[in-house]
Coordinates of C-alpha atoms and ligand atoms in Angstrom, one line a residue:
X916 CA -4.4 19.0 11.5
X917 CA -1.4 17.4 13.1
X918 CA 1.9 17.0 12.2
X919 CA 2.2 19.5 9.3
X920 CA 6.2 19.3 9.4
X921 CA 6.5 16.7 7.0
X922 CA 7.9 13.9 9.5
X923 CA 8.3 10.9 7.4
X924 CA 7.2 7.3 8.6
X925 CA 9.7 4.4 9.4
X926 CA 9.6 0.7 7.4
X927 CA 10.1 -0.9 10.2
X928 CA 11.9 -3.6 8.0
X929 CA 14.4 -1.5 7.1
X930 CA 15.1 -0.8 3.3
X931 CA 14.3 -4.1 1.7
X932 CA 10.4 -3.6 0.6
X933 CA 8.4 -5.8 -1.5
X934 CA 6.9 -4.0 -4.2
X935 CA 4.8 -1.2 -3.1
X936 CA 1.4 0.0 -4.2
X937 CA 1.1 3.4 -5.3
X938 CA -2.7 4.0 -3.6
X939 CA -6.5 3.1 -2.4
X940 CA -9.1 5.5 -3.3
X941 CA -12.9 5.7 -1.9
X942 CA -15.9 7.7 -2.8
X943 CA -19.3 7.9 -1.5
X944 CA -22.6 9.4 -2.4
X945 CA -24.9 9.0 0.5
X946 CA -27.0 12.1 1.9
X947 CA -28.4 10.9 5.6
X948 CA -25.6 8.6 6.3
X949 CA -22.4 9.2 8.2
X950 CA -20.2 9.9 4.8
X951 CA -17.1 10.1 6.3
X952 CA -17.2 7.0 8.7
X953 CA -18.2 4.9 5.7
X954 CA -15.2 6.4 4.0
X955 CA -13.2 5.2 6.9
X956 CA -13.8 2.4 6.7
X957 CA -13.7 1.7 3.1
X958 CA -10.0 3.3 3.7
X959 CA -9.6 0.2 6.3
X960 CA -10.5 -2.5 3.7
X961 CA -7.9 -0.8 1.0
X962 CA -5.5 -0.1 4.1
X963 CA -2.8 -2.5 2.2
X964 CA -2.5 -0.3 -1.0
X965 CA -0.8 2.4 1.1
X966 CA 0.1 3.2 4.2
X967 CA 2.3 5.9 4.2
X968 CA -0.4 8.9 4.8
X969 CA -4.5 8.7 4.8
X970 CA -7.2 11.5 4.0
X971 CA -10.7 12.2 3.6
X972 CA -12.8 14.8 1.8
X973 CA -16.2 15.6 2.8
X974 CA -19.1 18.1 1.7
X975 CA -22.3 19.4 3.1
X976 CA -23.1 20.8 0.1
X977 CA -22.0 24.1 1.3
X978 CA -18.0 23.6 1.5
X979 CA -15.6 21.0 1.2
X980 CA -13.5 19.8 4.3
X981 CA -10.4 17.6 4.4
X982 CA -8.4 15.6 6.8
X983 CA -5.3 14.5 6.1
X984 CA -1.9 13.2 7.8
X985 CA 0.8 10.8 7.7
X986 CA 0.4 7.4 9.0
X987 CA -2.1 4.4 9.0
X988 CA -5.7 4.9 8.6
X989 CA -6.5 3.9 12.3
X990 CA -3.6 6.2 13.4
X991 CA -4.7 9.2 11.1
X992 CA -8.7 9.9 12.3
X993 CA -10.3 9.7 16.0
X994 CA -13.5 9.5 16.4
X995 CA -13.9 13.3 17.2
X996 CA -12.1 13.6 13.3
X997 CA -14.7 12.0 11.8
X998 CA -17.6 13.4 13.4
X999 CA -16.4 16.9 12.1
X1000 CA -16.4 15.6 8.8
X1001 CA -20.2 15.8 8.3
X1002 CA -22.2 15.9 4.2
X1003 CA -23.5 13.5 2.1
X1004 CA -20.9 12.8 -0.2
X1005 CA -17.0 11.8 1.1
X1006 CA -14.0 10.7 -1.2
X1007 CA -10.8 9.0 0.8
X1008 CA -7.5 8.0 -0.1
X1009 CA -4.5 6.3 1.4
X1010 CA -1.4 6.7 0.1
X1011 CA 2.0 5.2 -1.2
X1012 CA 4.4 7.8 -2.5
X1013 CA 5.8 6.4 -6.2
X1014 CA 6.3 10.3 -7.4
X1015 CA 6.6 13.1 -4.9
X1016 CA 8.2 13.1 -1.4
X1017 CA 6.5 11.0 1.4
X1018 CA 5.3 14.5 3.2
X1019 CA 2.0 15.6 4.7
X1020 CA 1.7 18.2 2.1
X1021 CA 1.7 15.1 -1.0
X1022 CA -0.8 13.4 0.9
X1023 CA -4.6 13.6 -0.8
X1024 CA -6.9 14.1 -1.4
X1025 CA -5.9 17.1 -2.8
X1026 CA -7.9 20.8 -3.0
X1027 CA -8.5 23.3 -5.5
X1028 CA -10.8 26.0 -5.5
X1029 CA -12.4 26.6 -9.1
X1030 CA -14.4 29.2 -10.6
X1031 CA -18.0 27.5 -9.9
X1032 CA -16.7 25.8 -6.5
X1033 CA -14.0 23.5 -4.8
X1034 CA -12.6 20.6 -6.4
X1035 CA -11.0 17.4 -4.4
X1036 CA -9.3 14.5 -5.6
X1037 CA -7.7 11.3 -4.9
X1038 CA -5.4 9.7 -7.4
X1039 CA -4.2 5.6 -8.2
X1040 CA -1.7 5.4 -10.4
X1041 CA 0.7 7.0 -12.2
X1042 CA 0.8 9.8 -15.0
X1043 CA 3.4 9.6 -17.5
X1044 CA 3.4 12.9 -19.0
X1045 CA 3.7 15.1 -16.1
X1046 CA 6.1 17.3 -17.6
X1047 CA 3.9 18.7 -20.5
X1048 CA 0.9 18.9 -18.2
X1049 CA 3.0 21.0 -15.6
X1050 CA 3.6 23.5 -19.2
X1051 CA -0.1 23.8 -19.4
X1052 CA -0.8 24.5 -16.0
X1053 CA 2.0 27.2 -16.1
X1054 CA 0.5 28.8 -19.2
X1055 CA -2.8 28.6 -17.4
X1056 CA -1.9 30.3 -13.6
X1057 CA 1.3 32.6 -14.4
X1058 CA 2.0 32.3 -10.7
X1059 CA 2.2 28.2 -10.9
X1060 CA 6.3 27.5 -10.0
X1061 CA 6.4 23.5 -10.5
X1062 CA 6.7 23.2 -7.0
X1063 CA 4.1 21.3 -6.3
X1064 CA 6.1 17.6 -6.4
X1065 CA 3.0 15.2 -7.3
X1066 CA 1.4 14.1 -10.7
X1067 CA -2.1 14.2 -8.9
X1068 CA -1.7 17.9 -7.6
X1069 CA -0.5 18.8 -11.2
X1070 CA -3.8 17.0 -12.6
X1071 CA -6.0 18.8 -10.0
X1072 CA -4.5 22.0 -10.7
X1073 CA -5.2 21.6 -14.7
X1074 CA -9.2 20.7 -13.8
X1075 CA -9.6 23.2 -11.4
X1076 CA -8.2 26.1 -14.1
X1077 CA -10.2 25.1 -16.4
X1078 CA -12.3 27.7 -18.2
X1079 CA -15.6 25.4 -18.0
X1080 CA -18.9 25.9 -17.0
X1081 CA -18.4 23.2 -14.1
X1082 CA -16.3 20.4 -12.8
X1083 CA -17.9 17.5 -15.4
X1084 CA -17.2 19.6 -18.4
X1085 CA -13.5 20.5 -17.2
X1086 CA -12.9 17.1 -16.0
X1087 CA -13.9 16.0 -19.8
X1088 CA -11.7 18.6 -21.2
X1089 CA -8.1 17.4 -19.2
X1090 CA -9.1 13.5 -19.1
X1091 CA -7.8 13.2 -22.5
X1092 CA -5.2 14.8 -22.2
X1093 CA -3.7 13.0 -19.5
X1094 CA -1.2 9.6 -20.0
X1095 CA -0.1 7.2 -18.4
X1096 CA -2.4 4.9 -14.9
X1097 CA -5.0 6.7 -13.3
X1098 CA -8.1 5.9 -11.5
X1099 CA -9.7 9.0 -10.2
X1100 CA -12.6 10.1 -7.4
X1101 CA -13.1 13.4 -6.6
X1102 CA -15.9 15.8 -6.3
X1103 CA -17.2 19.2 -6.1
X1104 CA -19.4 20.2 -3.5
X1105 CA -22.7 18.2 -4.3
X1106 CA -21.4 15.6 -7.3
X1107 CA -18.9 12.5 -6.7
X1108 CA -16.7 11.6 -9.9
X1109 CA -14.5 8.6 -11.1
X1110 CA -12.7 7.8 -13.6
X1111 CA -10.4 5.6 -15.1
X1112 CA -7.7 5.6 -17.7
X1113 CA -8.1 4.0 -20.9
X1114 CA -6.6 1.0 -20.5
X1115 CA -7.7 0.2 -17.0
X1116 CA -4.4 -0.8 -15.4
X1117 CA -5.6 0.2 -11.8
X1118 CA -8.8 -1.1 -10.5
X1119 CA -11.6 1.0 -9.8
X1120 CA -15.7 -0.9 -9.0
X1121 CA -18.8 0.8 -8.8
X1122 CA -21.4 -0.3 -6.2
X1123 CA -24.3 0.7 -4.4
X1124 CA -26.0 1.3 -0.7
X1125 CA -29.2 1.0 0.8
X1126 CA -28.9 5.0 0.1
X1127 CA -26.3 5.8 -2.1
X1128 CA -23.4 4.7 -4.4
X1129 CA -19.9 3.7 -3.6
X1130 CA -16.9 3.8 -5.4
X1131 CA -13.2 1.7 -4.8
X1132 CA -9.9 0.7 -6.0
X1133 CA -11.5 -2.7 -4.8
X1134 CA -14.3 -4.9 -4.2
X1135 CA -13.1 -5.8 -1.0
X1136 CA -14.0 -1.9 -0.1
X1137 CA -17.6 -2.5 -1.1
X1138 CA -17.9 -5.2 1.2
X1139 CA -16.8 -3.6 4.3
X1140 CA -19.4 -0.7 4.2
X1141 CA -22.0 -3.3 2.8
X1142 CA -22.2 -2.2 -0.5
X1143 CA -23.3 -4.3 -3.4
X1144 CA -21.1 -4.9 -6.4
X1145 CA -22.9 -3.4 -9.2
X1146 CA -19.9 -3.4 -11.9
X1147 CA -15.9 -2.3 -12.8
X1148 CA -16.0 1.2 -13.9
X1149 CA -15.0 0.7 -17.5
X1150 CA -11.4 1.8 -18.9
X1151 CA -12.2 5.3 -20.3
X1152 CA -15.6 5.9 -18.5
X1153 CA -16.1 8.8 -16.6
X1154 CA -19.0 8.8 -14.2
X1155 CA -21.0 11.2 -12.1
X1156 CA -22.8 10.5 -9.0
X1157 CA -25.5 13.2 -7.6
X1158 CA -29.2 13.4 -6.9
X1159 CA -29.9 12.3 -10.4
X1160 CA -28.4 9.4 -9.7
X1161 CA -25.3 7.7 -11.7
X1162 CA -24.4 8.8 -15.2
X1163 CA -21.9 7.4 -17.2
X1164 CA -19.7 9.0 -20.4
X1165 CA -17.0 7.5 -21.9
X1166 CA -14.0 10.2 -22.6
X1167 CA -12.0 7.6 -24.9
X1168 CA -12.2 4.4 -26.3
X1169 CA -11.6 1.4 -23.6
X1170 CA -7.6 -0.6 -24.4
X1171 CA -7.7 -2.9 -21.6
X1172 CA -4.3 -3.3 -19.9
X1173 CA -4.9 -4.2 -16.6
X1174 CA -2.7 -4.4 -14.1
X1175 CA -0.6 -8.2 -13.9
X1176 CA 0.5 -7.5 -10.3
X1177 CA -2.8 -7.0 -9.4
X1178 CA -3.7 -10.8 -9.5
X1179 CA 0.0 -12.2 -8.3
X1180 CA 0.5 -9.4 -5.1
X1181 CA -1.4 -6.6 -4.5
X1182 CA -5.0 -7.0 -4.6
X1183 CA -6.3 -8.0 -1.2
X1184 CA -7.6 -11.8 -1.7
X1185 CA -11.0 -11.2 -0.9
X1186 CA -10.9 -8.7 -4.2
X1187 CA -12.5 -9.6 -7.4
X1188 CA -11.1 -8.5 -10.8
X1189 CA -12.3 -8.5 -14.1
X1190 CA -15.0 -11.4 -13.1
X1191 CA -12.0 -13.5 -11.3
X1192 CA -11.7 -14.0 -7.4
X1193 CA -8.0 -12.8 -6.3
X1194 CA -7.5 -16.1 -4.3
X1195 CA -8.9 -18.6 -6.5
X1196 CA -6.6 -17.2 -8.8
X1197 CA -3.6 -17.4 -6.7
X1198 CA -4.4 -21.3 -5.8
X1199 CA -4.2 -22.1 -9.5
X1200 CA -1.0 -19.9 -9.9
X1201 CA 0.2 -22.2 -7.1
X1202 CA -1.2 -25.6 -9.0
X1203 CA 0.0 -24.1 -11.8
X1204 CA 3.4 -23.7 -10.3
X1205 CA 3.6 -27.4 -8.9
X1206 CA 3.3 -28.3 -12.4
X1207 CA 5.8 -26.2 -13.9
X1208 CA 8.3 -26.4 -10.9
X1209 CA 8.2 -29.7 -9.3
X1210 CA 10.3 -30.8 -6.2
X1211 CA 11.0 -33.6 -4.1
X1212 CA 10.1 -32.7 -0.2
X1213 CA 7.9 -33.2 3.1
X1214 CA 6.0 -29.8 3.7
X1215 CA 5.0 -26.9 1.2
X1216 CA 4.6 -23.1 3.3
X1217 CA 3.8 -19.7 2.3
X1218 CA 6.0 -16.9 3.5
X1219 CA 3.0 -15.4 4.4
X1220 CA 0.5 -13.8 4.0
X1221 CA 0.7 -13.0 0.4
X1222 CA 2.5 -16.2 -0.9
X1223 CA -0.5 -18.3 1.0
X1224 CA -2.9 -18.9 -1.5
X1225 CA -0.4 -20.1 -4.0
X1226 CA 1.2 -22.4 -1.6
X1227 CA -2.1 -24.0 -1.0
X1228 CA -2.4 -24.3 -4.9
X1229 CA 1.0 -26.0 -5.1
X1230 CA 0.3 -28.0 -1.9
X1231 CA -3.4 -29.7 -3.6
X1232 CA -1.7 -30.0 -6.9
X1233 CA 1.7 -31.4 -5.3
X1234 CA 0.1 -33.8 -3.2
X1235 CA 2.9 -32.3 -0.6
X1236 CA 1.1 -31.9 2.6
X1237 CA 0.8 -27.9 3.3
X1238 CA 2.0 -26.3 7.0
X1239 CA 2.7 -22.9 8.3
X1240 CA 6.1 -22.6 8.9
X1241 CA 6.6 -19.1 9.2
X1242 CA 4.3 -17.5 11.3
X1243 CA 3.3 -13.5 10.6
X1244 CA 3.3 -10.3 13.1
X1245 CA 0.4 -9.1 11.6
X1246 CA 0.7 -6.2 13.7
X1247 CA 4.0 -4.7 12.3
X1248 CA 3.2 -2.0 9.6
X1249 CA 4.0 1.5 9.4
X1250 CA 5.4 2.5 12.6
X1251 CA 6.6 6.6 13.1
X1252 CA 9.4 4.4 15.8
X1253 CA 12.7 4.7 14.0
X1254 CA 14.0 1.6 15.1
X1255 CA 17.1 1.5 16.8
X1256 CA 20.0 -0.2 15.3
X1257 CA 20.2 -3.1 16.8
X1258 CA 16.1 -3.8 16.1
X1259 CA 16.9 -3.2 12.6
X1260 CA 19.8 -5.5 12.2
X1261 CA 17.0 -8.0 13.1
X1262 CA 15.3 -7.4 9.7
X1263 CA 12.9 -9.7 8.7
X1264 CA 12.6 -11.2 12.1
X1265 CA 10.4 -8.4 13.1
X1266 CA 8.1 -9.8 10.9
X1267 CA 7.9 -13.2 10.1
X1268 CA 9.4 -16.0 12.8
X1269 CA 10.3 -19.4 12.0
X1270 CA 8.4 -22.9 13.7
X1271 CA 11.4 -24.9 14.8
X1272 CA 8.8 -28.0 15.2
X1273 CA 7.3 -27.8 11.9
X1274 CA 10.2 -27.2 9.9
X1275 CA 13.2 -29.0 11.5
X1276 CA 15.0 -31.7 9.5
X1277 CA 12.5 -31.6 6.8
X1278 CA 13.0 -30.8 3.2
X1279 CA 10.6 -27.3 2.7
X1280 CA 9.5 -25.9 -0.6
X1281 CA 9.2 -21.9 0.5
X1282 CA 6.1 -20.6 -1.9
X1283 CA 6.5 -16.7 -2.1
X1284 CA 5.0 -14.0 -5.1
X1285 CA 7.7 -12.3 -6.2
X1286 CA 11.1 -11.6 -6.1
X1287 CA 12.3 -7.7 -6.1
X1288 CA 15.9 -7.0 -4.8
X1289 CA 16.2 -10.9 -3.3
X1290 CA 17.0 -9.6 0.3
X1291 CA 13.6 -10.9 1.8
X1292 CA 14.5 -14.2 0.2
X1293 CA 18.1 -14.6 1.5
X1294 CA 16.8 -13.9 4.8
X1295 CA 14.2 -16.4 5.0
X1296 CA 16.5 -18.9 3.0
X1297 CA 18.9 -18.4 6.2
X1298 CA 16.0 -17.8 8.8
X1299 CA 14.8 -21.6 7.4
X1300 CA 18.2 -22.7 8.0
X1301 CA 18.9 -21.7 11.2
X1302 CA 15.7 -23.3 12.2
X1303 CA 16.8 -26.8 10.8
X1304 CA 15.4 -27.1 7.3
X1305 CA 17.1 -30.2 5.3
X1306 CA 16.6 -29.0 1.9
X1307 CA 15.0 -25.5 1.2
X1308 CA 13.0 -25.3 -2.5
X1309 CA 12.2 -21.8 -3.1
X1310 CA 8.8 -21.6 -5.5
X1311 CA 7.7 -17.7 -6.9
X1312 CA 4.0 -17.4 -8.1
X1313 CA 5.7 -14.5 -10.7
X1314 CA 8.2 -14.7 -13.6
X1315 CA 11.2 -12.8 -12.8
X1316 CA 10.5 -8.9 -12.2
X1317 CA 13.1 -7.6 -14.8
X1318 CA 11.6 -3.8 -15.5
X1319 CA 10.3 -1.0 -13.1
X1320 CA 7.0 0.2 -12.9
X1321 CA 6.1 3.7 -14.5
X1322 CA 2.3 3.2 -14.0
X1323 CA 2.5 3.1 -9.8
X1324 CA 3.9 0.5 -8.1
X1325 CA 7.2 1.6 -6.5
X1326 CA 9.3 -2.1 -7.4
X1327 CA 12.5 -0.8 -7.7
X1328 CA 15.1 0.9 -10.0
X1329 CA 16.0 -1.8 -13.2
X1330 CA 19.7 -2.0 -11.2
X1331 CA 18.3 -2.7 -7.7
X1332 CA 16.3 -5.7 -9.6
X1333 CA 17.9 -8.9 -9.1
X1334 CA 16.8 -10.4 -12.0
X1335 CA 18.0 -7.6 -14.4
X1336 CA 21.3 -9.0 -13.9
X1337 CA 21.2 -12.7 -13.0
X1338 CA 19.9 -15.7 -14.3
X1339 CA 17.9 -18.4 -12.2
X1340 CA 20.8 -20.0 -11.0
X1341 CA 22.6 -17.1 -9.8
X1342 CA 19.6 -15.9 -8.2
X1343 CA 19.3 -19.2 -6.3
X1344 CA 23.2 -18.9 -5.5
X1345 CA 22.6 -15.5 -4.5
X1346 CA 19.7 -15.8 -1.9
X1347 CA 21.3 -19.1 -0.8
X1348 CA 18.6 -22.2 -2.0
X1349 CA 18.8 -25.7 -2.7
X1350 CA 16.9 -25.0 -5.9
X1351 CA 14.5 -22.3 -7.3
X1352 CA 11.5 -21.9 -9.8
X1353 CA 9.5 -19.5 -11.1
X1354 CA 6.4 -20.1 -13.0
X1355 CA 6.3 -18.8 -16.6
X1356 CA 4.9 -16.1 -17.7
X1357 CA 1.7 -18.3 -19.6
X1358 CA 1.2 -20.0 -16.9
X1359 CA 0.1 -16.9 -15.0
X1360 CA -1.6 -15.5 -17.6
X1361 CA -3.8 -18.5 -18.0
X1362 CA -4.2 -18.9 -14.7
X1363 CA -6.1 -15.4 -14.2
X1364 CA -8.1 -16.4 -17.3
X1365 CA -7.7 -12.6 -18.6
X1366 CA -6.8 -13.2 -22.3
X1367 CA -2.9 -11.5 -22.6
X1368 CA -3.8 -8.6 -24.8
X1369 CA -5.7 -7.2 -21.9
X1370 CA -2.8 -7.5 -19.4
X1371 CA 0.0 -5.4 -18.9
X1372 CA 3.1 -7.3 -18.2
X1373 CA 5.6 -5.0 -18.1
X1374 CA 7.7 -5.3 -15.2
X1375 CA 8.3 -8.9 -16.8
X1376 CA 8.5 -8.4 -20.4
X1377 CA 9.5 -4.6 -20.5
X1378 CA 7.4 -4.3 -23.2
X1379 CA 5.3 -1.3 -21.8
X1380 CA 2.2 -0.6 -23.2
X1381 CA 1.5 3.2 -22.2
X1382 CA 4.3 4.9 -24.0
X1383 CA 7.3 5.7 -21.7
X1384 CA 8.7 9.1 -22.0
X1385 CA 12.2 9.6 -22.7
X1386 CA 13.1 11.4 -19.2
X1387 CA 10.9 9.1 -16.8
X1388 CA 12.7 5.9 -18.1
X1389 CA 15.2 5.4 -15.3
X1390 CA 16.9 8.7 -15.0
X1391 CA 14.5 11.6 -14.0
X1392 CA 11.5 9.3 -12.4
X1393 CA 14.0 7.0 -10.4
X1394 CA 15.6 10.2 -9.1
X1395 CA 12.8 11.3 -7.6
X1396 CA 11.8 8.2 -6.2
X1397 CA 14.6 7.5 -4.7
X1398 CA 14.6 11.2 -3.3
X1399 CA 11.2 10.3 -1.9
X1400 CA 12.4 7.6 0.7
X1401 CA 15.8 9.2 1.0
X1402 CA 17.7 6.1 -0.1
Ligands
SF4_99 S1 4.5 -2.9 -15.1 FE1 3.9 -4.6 -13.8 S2 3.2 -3.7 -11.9 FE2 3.3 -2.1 -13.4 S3 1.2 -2.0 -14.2 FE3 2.4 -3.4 -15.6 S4 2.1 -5.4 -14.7 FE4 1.4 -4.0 -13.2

């Protein structure tokens, strides 16, 4: 495997992220077809939920191989990768560090050999106990040092030690004792597994081959490999997936809390959640938005490509007329280019560009999804400017992101939020528009038609749902974050 020194990857936009996924996990059940090129490509489709390191797990039914590296899915496997990556059953995982340094040794899947076999996994999410599991893995391997730097390899660790007859019946045994966001596949060397936390918060769909079963952190992972949609994996289900086909346990009683995000940012469009199509969802965020936040002017655009499908919504329900302004490098991602000073004092040009024609001497309302730090925003405020906007009208298809994430998505710390410490207005002074609105809080949640006490909404409310530890609010979790991308 290459590049085991830990070289980290390069944000080509310098430090100013939106918020950041924490993962995309695939598993496949499929004896006779190529396991780990499906998986490939499932990792493809779920390529936007991380992209910081990508691995596969495969099994003959024999032994359990894994690739893993830094780097984009496309850059990680070759061809000649994949075809030594031969079984019937394959899990996958693409990764963005929110706990644990961004190093080739935190990406996953993760292995552990057990007493009846070899145990992989891929983790979404984030656990919020890590410190009392890491006592019981101690008390359970004398050797264990808490080196190892991740909530997932702490998790596998605890399965694999398990004093069970096999990896169903220790996977049942930890499950519950685990707290905080997970949704789980992994696999011995003939079963595939998932699982999901009790309340749900990350995605996680069942569906089904020709041949075999699938599972994702999306729907939009199904479709790629052509696998129907069968159904969600429920909160609290645990399934197994074998020759017997798919059997299903529940390990505790379902609290819906699903993700919010999910539905504003970082679902891929084409995903469907809880019955609701991602970008029919964002257009009526966007109507919904119009109605909320009105203003006077020519042209409504998206900063693209996430803020697109609630521009459209507030373009149809503003009677506006809708253009692309700003126009998208689709190609800049992950790069392992440091970029030289002088191309990263170009900031967001290297990734979104301005059409003089389009937007010169017009009054624009700018329809983005979120605000984090507000850099992004200033930039594009000036970058609209510059270009010879009359009047700029900044419209955000989120309330204000006032509280970090503890359940995987890497937003920021509560300081670095801008809207911990400002109002609206200073916010608008602050990233330099002629006016600014955000929609409210009801508005979203009606507009993803997911009744509120099956949300979480955390990062807007701060009321957190999945208890919050003492030592991960702020202090100890931020640290290591913030230790992870070396801020
Ligand atoms: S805090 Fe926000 S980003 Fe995190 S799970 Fe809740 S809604 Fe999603």
């Amino acid at each position: 495997m290459r590049r085991p020194d830990g070289l980290l990857n390069h944000n080509v936009l310098g430090e100013d992220k939106g918020p950041q996924d924490a993962c995309g996990v695939f598993g496949v059940w499929a004896p006779g077809e190529e396991v780990a090129k499906l998986t490939f490509y499932g990792l493809y489709a779920l390529q936007h939920r991380g992209t910081e390191s990508a691995g596969i797990a495969t099994s003959d039914g024999e032994r359990i191989l894994v690739y893993k590296d830094m780097g984009l899915v496309s850059q990680v496997f070759t061809e000649g990768d994949l075809a030594t990556l031969k079984g019937n059953l394959a899990i996958g995982h693409c990764r963005y560090s929110t706990t644990g340094s961004s190093t080739w040794v935190n990406a996953q899947p993760t292995l552990r050999p057990t007493k009846y076999g070899t145990l992989a996994l891929a983790h979404n999410g984030n656990l919020t106990n890590t410190g009392d599991l890491a006592e019981l893995v101690q008390k359970l391997e004398a050797s264990y040092t808490r080196g190892a730097t991740t909530d997932t390899e702490i998790m596998t660790a605890l399965i694999a030690l398990q004093d069970s007859k096999n990896v169903e019946a220790s996977a049942l045994t930890v499950l519950p004792q685990l707290e905080g966001a997970f949704s789980l596949v992994f696999m011995d060397e003939h079963t595939l597994y998932a699982a999901r936390d009790r309340h749900g918060v990350r995605p996680l769909v069942l569906g089904k081959l020709e041949t075999g079963w699938v599972v994702a952190s999306e729907s939009a992972g199904l479709d790629i490999v052509g696998a129907a949609f069968v159904r969600e994996i429920e909160p609290g289900e645990f399934i197994s997936i074998d020759a017997n086909g798919v059997r299903s346990q529940r390990w505790a009683e379902a609290q819906p809390k699903g993700c919010l995000f999910e539905y504003v940012y970082l679902a891929r469009p084409d995903t469907t959640i809880a019955g609701s199509g991602i970008h029919r969802t964002r257009v009526a965020i966007g109507a919904q938005l119009a109605k909320e936040q009105p203003a006077e002017a020519d042209l409504v655009i998206p900063v693209p490509e996430s803020g697109t499908p609630a521009a459209i919504g507030y373009a149809k329900e503003s009677g506006i007329p809708f253009g692309m302004g700003l126009v998208k490098n689709s190609y800049v991602g992950r790069t392992f280019i440091q970029p030289s000073q002088t191309i990263r004092q170009l900031g967001i040009r290297l990734k979104l560009n301005p059409l003089r024609e389009i937007i010169e001497g017009k009054r624009i309302v700018v329809v983005d999804d979120s605000i984090v730090r507000g850099n992004t925003q200033r930039a594009i405020v000036r970058m609209l400017r510059e270009a010879g906007a009359r009047e700029i009208h900044v419209r955000i298809s989120s309330p204000p992101v006032k509280w970090p994430c503890y359940y995987g998505i890497d937003f920021a710390s509560r300081a670095e939020l801008i809207a911990n410490g400002l109002d609206v207005e200073e916010i608008r002074r602050s990233i330099g528009a002629d006016s600014l609105g955000y929609v409210s809080l009801e508005g979203l949640i009606s507009s993803t038609k997911v009744p509120s006490e099956r949300l979480c909404s955390a990062c807007f409310t701060g009321e957190y749902p999945i208890r919050i530890p003492e030592d991960l609010s702020e202090g100890k979790m931020r640290l290591e974050i913030t230790e992870a991308h070396g801020h």
